[in-house]
Short mmCIF file of C-alpha atoms in Angstrom, two decimals:
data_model
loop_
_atom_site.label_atom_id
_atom_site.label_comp_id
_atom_site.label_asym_id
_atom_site.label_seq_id
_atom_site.Cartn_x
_atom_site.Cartn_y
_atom_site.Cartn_z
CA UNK H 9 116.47 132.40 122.87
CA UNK H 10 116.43 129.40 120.00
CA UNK H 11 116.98 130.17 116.39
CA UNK H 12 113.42 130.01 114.64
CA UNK H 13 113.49 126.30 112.63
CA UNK H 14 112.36 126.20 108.95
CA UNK H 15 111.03 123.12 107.23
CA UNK H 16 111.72 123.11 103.84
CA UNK H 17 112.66 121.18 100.83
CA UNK H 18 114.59 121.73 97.95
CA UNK H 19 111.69 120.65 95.26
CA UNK H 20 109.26 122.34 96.88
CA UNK H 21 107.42 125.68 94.75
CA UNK H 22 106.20 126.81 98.42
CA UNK H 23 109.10 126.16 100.37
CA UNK H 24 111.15 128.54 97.88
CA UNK H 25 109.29 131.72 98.79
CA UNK H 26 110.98 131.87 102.09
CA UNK H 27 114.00 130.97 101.21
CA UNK H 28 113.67 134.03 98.25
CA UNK H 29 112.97 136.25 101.06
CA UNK H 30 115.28 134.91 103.53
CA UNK H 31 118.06 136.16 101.00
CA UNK H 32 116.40 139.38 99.71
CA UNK H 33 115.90 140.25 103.46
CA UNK H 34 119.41 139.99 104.05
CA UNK H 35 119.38 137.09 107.43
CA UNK H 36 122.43 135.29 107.65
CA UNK H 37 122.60 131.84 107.55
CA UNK H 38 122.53 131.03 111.11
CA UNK H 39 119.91 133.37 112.00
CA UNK H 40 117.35 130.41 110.86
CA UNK H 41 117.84 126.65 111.78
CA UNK H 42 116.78 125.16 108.34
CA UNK H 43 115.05 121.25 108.90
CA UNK H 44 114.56 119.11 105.43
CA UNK H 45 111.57 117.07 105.03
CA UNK H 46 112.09 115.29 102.35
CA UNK H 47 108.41 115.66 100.12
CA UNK H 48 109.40 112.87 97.52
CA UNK H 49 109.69 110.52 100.61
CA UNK H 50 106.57 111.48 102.14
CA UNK H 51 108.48 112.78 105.34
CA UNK H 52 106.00 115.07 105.79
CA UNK H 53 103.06 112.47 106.79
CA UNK H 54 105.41 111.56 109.98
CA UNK H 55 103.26 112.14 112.99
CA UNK H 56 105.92 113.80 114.61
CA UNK H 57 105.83 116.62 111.64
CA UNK H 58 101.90 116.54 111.77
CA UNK H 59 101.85 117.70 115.35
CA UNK H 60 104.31 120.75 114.10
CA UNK H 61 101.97 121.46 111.11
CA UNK H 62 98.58 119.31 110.98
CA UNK H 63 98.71 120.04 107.04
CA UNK H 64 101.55 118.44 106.53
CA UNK H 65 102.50 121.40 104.52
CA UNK H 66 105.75 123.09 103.22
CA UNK H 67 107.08 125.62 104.67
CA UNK H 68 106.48 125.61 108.17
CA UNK H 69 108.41 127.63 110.68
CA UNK H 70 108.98 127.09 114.48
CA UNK H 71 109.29 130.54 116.28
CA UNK H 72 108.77 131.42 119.80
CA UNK H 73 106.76 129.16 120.54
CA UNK H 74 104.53 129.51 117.68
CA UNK H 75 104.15 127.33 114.68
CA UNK H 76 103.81 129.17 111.55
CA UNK H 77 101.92 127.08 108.79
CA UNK H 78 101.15 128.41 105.54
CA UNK H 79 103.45 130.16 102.88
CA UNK H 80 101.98 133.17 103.29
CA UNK H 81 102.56 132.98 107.81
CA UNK H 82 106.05 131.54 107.24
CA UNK H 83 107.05 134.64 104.56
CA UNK H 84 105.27 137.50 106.87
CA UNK H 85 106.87 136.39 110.14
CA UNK H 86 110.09 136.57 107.65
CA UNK H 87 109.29 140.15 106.74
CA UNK H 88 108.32 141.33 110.24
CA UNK H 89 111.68 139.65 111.62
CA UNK H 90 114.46 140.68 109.44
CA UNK H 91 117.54 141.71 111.98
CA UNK H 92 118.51 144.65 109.62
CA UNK H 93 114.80 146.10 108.92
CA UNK H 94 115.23 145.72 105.26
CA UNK H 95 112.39 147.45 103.99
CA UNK H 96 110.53 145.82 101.48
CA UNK H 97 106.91 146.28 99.87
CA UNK H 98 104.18 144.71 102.54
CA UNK H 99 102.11 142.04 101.09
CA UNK H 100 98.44 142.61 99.54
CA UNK H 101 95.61 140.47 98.43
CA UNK H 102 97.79 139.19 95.80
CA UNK H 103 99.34 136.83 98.20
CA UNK H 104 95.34 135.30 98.59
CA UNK H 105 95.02 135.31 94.99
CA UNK H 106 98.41 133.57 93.70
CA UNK H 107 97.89 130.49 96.46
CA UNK H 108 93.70 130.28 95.39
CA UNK H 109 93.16 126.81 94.47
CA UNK H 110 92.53 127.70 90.72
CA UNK H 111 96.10 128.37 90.08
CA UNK H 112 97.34 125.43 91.88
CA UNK H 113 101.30 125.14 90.60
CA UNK H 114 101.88 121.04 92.31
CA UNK H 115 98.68 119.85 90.13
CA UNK H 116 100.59 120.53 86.96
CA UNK H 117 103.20 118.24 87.92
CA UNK H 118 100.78 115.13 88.65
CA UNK H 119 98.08 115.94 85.92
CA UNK H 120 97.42 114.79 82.66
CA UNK H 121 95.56 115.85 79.41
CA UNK H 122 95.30 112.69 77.56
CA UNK H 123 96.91 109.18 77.22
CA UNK H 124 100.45 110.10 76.06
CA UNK H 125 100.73 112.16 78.79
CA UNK H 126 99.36 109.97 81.50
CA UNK H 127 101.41 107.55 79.66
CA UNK H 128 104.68 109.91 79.64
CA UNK H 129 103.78 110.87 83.71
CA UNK H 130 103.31 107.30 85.11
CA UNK H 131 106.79 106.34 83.85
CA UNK H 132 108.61 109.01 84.96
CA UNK H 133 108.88 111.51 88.64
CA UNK H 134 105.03 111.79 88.60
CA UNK H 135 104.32 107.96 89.08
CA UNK H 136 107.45 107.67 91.90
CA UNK H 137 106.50 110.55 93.96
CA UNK H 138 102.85 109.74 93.80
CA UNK H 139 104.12 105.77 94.76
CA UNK H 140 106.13 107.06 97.87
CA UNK H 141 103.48 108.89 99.24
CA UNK H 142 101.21 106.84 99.19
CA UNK H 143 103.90 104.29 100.99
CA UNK H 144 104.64 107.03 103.62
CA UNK H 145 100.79 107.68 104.20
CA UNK H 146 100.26 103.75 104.68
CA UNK H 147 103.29 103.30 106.62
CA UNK H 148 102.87 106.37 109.08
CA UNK H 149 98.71 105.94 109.40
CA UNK H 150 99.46 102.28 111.70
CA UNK H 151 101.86 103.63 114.09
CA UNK H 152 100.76 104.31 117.50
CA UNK H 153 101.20 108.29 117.30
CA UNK H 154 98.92 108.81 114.45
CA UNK H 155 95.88 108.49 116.45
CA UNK H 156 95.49 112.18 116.80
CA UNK H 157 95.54 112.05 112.53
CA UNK H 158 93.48 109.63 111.54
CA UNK H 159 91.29 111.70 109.60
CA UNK H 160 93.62 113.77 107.64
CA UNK H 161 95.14 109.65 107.30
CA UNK H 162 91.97 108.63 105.66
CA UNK H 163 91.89 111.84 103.94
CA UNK H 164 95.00 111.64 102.09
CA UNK H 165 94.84 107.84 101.52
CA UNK H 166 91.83 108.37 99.44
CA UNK H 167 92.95 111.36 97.58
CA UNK H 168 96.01 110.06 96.72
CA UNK H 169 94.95 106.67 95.90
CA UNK H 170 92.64 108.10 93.68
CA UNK H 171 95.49 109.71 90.83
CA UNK H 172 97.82 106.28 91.82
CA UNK H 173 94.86 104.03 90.62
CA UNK H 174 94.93 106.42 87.39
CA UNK H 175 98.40 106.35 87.01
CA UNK H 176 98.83 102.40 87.26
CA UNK H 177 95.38 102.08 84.75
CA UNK H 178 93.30 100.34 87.17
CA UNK H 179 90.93 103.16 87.61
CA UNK H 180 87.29 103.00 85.61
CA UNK H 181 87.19 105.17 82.19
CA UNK H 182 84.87 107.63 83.53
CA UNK H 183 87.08 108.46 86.60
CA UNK H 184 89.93 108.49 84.07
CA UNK H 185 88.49 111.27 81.67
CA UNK H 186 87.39 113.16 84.23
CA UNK H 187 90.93 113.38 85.11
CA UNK H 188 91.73 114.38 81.88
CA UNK H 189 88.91 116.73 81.64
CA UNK H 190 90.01 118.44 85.28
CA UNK H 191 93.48 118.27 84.16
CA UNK H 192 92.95 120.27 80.50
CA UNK H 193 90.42 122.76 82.73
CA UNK H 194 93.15 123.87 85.07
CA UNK H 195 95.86 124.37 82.13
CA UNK H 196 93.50 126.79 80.78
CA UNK H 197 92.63 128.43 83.73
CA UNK H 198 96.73 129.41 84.23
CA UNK H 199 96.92 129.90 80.54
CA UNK H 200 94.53 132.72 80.96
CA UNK H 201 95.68 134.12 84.10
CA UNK H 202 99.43 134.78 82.73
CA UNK H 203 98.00 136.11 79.09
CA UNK H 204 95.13 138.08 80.77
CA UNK H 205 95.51 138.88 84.26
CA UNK H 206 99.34 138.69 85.30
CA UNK H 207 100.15 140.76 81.96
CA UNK H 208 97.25 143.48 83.75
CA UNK H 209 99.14 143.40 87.24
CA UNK H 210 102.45 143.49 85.89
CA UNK H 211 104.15 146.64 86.07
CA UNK H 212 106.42 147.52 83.10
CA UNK H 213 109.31 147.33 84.70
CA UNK H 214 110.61 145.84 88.04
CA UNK H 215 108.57 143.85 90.34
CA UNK H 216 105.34 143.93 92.37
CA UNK H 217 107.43 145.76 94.79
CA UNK H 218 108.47 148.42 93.16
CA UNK H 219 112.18 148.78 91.99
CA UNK H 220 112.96 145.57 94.29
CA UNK H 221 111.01 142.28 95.44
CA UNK H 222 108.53 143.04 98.05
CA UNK H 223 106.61 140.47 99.81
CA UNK H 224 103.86 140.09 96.97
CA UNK H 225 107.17 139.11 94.44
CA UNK H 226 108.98 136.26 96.86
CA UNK H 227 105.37 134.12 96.04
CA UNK H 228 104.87 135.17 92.74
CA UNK H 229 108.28 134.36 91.76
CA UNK H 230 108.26 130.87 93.31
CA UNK H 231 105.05 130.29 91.17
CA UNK H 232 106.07 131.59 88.01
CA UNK H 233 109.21 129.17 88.31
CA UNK H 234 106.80 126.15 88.78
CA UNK H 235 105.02 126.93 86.00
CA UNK H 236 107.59 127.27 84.03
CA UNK H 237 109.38 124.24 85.17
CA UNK H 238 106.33 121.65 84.13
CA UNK H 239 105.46 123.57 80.69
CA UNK H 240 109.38 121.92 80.19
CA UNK H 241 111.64 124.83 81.76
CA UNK H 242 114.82 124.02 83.10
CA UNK H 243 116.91 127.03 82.74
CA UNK H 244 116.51 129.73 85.50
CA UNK H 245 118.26 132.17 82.97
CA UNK H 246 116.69 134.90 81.40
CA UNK H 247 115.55 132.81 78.22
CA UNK H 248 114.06 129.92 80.44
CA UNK H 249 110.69 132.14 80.56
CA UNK H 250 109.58 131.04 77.37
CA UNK H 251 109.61 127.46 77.51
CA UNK H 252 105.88 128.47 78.78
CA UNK H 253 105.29 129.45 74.99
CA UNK H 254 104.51 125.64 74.36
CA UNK H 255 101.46 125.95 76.09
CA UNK H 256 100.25 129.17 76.10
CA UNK H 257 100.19 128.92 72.13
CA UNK H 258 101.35 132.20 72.22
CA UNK H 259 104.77 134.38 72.55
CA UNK H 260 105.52 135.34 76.44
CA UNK H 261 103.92 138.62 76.98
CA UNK H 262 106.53 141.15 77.68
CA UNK H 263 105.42 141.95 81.14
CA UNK H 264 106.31 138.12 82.30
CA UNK H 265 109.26 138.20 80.31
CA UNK H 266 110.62 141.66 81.72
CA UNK H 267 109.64 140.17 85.32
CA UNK H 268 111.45 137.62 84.90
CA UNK H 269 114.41 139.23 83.85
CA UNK H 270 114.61 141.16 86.83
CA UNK H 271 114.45 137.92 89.00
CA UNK H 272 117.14 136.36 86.85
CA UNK H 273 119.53 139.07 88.01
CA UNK H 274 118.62 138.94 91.82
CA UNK H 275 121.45 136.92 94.11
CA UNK H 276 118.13 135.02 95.86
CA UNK H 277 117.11 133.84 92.29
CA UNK H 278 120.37 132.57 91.47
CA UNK H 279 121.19 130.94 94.61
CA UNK H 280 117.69 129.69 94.98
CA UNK H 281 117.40 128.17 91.52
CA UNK H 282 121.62 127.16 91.46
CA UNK H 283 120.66 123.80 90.05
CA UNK H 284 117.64 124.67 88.23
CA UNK H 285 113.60 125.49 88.23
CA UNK H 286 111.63 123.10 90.58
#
């Protein structure tokens, strides 16, 4: 029987939960065929990905015979699977929650609140990755095979076109500001989840799971290191937690912090986040 294949990428906030859980789960590196697809490149828009996973999403995972294509399919079939039944917490509704659009972690990364940092953005990461996909979308939407695709094409073209017309000032004020205005509404919105509701579903010590990561943790974790990574985190180390403090306008409540102390200590953490938060 063939090894399951993962796609993943090293960037990606998504991609990390199974790789978290690959670790915590204890699988050995050639129990899973890993496959890159390189995001900043816009390898994911290939037709011959598209037929694998017709989101074009990271992760994705190839296993008898069945393509798994959301986070949350990839990380179960992970949990299910493990060779050496580690047993970890099962995942709840949090899962649903923490990947709701309203707590988006890639928007961050794109958006902007005002004209220094649309400025900032579109000469830096933001403005190249945006570029290349739309490159990869053009380039992949007139070959023969993307027939079957055309309207996720279209789709994607126009969506992404949208924030690249922003980004390169040849969008009309209004569409601009709104942009800004969407942008500022979604900081909030993540602001308030980790003061309000994260601090609420916390526990006060350990993780989601209990005294180790369950299922609930591998996606919260991956999130949390997003978010922390565009407030201007870089260090995965136990201090890196508070570079969030810039935007939340207040100290790191202690929940967040202590969770993320516990994931600083965890091999999958370290390994996962060698060369920093992504």
């Amino acid at each position: 029987m063939s090894k399951p294949n993962l796609y993943t990428f090293g960037l990606s906030i998504w991609a990390a939960v199974p790789e978290l859980a690959l670790i915590e789960l204890g699988y050995a590196q050639d129990d899973i065929e890993k496959k890159v697809v390189n995001l900043a490149e816009g390898e994911n828009f290939a037709p011959a990905f598209l037929e694998i996973n017709p989101q074009g999403t990271l992760p994705t995972l190839e296993a008898g015979g069945k393509a798994y294509n959301s986070t949350a399919e990839v990380t179960s079939y992970l949990v299910a699977h493990a060779s050496n039944r580690v047993a970890v917490a099962l995942g709840t509704d949090f899962i649903s929650k923490i990947h709701e659009e309203q707590y988006e972690p890639n928007f961050p990364m794109l958006s902007a609140r005002d004209e220094d940092e649309l400025r900032s953005k579109a000469s830096g990461f933001s403005m190249m990755f945006i570029q290349n996909r739309q490159n990869a979308l053009a380039k992949h939407s007139g070959a023969s095979q993307s027939a079957n695709h055309r309207e996720f094409y279209d789709t994607k073209i126009a969506e992404n076109g949208r924030v690249l017309s922003i980004y390169q000032a040849k969008a009309p004020e209004n569409i601009k500001n709104s942009f800004f205005e969407y942008s500022r509404a979604h900081w909030d919105t993540l602001k308030a989840f980790i003061l309000e509701e994260l601090s609420d579903i916390l526990p006060e010590s350990g993780f989601l799971g209990g005294d180790k990561p369950g299922e609930d943790d591998f996606h919260l974790a991956a999130w949390l290191a997003r978010i922390v990574f565009v407030a201007g985190g870089k260090d995965s180390g136990k201090d890196g937690v508070r570079a969030i403090e810039k935007e939340l306008g207040k100290p790191t409540p202690e929940k967040v912090e202590s969770y993320w102390t516990a994931w600083n200590g965890r091999k999958s953490w370290q390994e996962v986040y060698a060369n920093g938060l992504h």
